[in-house]
CSV table of C-alpha atoms in Angstrom, one decimal:
chain,number,residue,atom,x,y,z
V,1,MET,CA,-47.1,8.6,59.6
V,2,PRO,CA,-48.7,11.7,58.1
V,3,SER,CA,-52.4,11.9,57.5
V,4,TYR,CA,-54.3,14.4,55.4
V,5,SER,CA,-57.6,16.2,55.7
V,6,ILE,CA,-60.1,16.1,52.9
V,7,GLY,CA,-59.1,19.6,51.8
V,8,GLN,CA,-55.4,18.8,51.8
V,9,ALA,CA,-56.0,15.6,49.8
V,10,ALA,CA,-58.2,17.5,47.3
V,11,GLN,CA,-55.4,20.1,46.9
V,12,LEU,CA,-52.8,17.4,46.3
V,13,LEU,CA,-55.0,15.6,43.8
V,14,ALA,CA,-56.1,18.8,42.1
V,15,VAL,CA,-59.8,18.1,42.6
V,16,SER,CA,-62.5,19.5,44.8
V,17,SER,CA,-63.1,18.5,48.4
V,18,GLU,CA,-66.5,17.2,47.3
V,19,THR,CA,-64.8,14.9,44.8
V,20,VAL,CA,-62.6,13.4,47.5
V,21,ARG,CA,-65.7,12.9,49.7
V,22,ARG,CA,-67.5,11.1,46.8
V,23,TRP,CA,-64.5,8.8,46.3
V,24,ALA,CA,-64.4,8.0,50.0
V,25,ASP,CA,-68.1,7.4,50.2
V,26,GLY,CA,-67.9,5.2,47.1
V,27,GLY,CA,-65.1,3.1,48.6
V,28,ARG,CA,-62.4,4.3,46.1
V,29,LEU,CA,-60.4,6.1,48.7
V,30,GLY,CA,-60.0,4.8,52.3
V,31,MET,CA,-60.6,7.2,55.2
V,32,GLU,CA,-60.5,7.0,58.9
V,33,ARG,CA,-61.5,9.2,61.8
V,34,ASP,CA,-58.9,11.0,63.9
V,35,GLY,CA,-59.1,11.6,67.6
V,36,ALA,CA,-61.4,14.6,67.1
V,37,GLY,CA,-63.8,12.5,64.8
V,38,LYS,CA,-62.7,14.2,61.6
V,39,ARG,CA,-62.3,12.2,58.4
V,40,VAL,CA,-58.6,11.8,57.5
V,41,ILE,CA,-56.6,9.9,54.8
V,42,GLU,CA,-53.4,8.1,55.8
V,43,GLY,CA,-50.4,9.3,53.8
V,44,VAL,CA,-49.6,5.8,52.4
V,45,ALA,CA,-53.1,5.3,51.3
V,46,LEU,CA,-53.2,8.7,49.6
V,47,ALA,CA,-49.9,8.1,47.9
V,48,ARG,CA,-51.1,4.8,46.5
V,49,PHE,CA,-54.4,6.3,45.3
V,50,ALA,CA,-52.6,9.2,43.7
V,51,ARG,CA,-50.3,6.8,41.8
V,52,GLU,CA,-53.2,4.6,40.6
V,53,ARG,CA,-55.2,7.7,39.6
V,54,GLY,CA,-52.2,9.3,37.9
V,55,ALA,CA,-51.7,6.2,35.8
V,56,GLY,CA,-55.1,6.9,34.1
V,57,LEU,CA,-54.8,10.6,33.8
V,58,HIS,CA,-52.5,10.7,30.8
V,59,ALA,CA,-53.1,8.9,27.6
V,60,VAL,CA,-50.4,6.4,26.6
V,61,PRO,CA,-48.6,7.5,23.5
V,62,GLU,CA,-49.7,5.3,20.5
V,63,ASP,CA,-46.4,5.4,18.7
V,64,ASP,CA,-43.7,2.8,18.1
V,65,VAL,CA,-40.9,5.1,19.2
V,66,SER,CA,-38.0,3.4,21.0
V,67,THR,CA,-36.7,5.7,23.7
V,68,SER,CA,-35.0,5.7,27.1
V,69,VAL,CA,-37.3,8.5,28.2
V,70,ARG,CA,-39.7,7.2,30.8
V,71,ASN,CA,-41.9,10.3,31.3
V,72,ALA,CA,-44.2,10.8,28.4
V,73,PHE,CA,-47.1,13.2,28.6
V,74,VAL,CA,-49.8,13.2,25.9
V,75,GLY,CA,-51.3,16.7,25.8
V,76,ILE,CA,-52.6,19.6,23.7
V,77,VAL,CA,-50.5,22.6,22.7
V,78,THR,CA,-52.0,25.7,24.4
V,79,ALA,CA,-49.5,28.3,23.3
V,80,VAL,CA,-46.6,28.8,20.9
V,81,ARG,CA,-44.3,31.8,21.1
V,82,VAL,CA,-41.7,32.0,18.2
V,83,ASP,CA,-38.9,34.4,17.6
V,84,ASP,CA,-36.1,34.4,15.1
V,85,VAL,CA,-34.3,31.4,16.4
V,86,ALA,CA,-36.1,29.8,19.4
V,87,ALA,CA,-39.6,29.0,20.4
V,88,GLN,CA,-41.5,28.3,23.6
V,89,VAL,CA,-44.2,25.7,23.4
V,90,GLU,CA,-46.8,25.2,26.2
V,91,VAL,CA,-48.6,21.8,26.6
V,92,GLN,CA,-51.4,21.0,28.9
V,93,SER,CA,-51.5,17.3,29.9
V,94,GLY,CA,-54.2,16.5,32.4
V,95,PRO,CA,-53.5,18.8,35.3
V,96,HIS,CA,-49.9,19.4,34.3
V,97,ARG,CA,-48.6,22.4,32.3
V,98,LEU,CA,-45.3,21.7,30.5
V,99,VAL,CA,-43.2,24.3,28.8
V,100,SER,CA,-40.5,23.4,26.3
V,101,LEU,CA,-37.9,25.6,24.7
V,102,VAL,CA,-37.2,24.4,21.1
V,103,THR,CA,-35.9,25.9,17.9
V,104,ARG,CA,-38.1,27.7,15.5
V,105,GLU,CA,-37.1,25.1,12.9
V,106,ALA,CA,-38.5,22.3,15.1
V,107,VAL,CA,-41.8,24.2,15.5
V,108,GLU,CA,-42.1,24.5,11.7
V,109,GLU,CA,-41.0,20.9,11.0
V,110,LEU,CA,-43.4,19.5,13.5
V,111,ALA,CA,-46.2,21.9,12.5
V,112,LEU,CA,-46.7,22.8,16.2
V,113,ASP,CA,-49.7,25.1,16.7
V,114,VAL,CA,-52.3,25.7,19.4
V,115,GLY,CA,-54.7,22.8,19.4
V,116,VAL,CA,-52.3,20.1,18.1
V,117,THR,CA,-52.0,16.9,20.1
V,118,VAL,CA,-48.4,16.1,21.1
V,119,THR,CA,-46.4,13.9,23.3
V,120,ALA,CA,-44.0,15.8,25.6
V,121,ARG,CA,-41.1,13.5,26.7
V,122,VAL,CA,-39.2,14.6,29.8
V,123,LYS,CA,-35.8,13.4,30.8
V,124,SER,CA,-34.0,15.2,33.6
V,125,THR,CA,-30.6,14.8,35.3
V,126,SER,CA,-31.8,17.0,38.1
V,127,VAL,CA,-35.0,16.9,40.0
V,128,HIS,CA,-35.6,19.2,43.0
V,129,ILE,CA,-38.1,18.4,45.8
V,130,ASP,CA,-39.3,20.8,48.4
V,131,VAL,CA,-41.1,19.9,51.6
V,132,PRO,CA,-43.5,22.5,53.0
């Protein structure tokens, strides 16, 4: 079973090492000592913590839309690039940056502009996973 150092956990959770230490010291994140006496986090415990924490990072959409899309990210539009037909819209949702290619007409109809709160819904038939 893998275990992670404080620094590795911080990188995976997109926070500082000091934040991970505070969580451990406050009892929110369980840590153990390895054979060398260094503090480590078991992989299963880190995965559970990441899932619990992730559930609270993104606001839940407050709409009554019925959809089959399970992945909804409430965020703020940070950039809009429009040409004659298409547009690229960037959304920051917590630590995640999402980029969507839509039509110019959609940008105009939805009044998308920097600073607007939106819900990005993601449905994919192909997800690639890399292991370092």
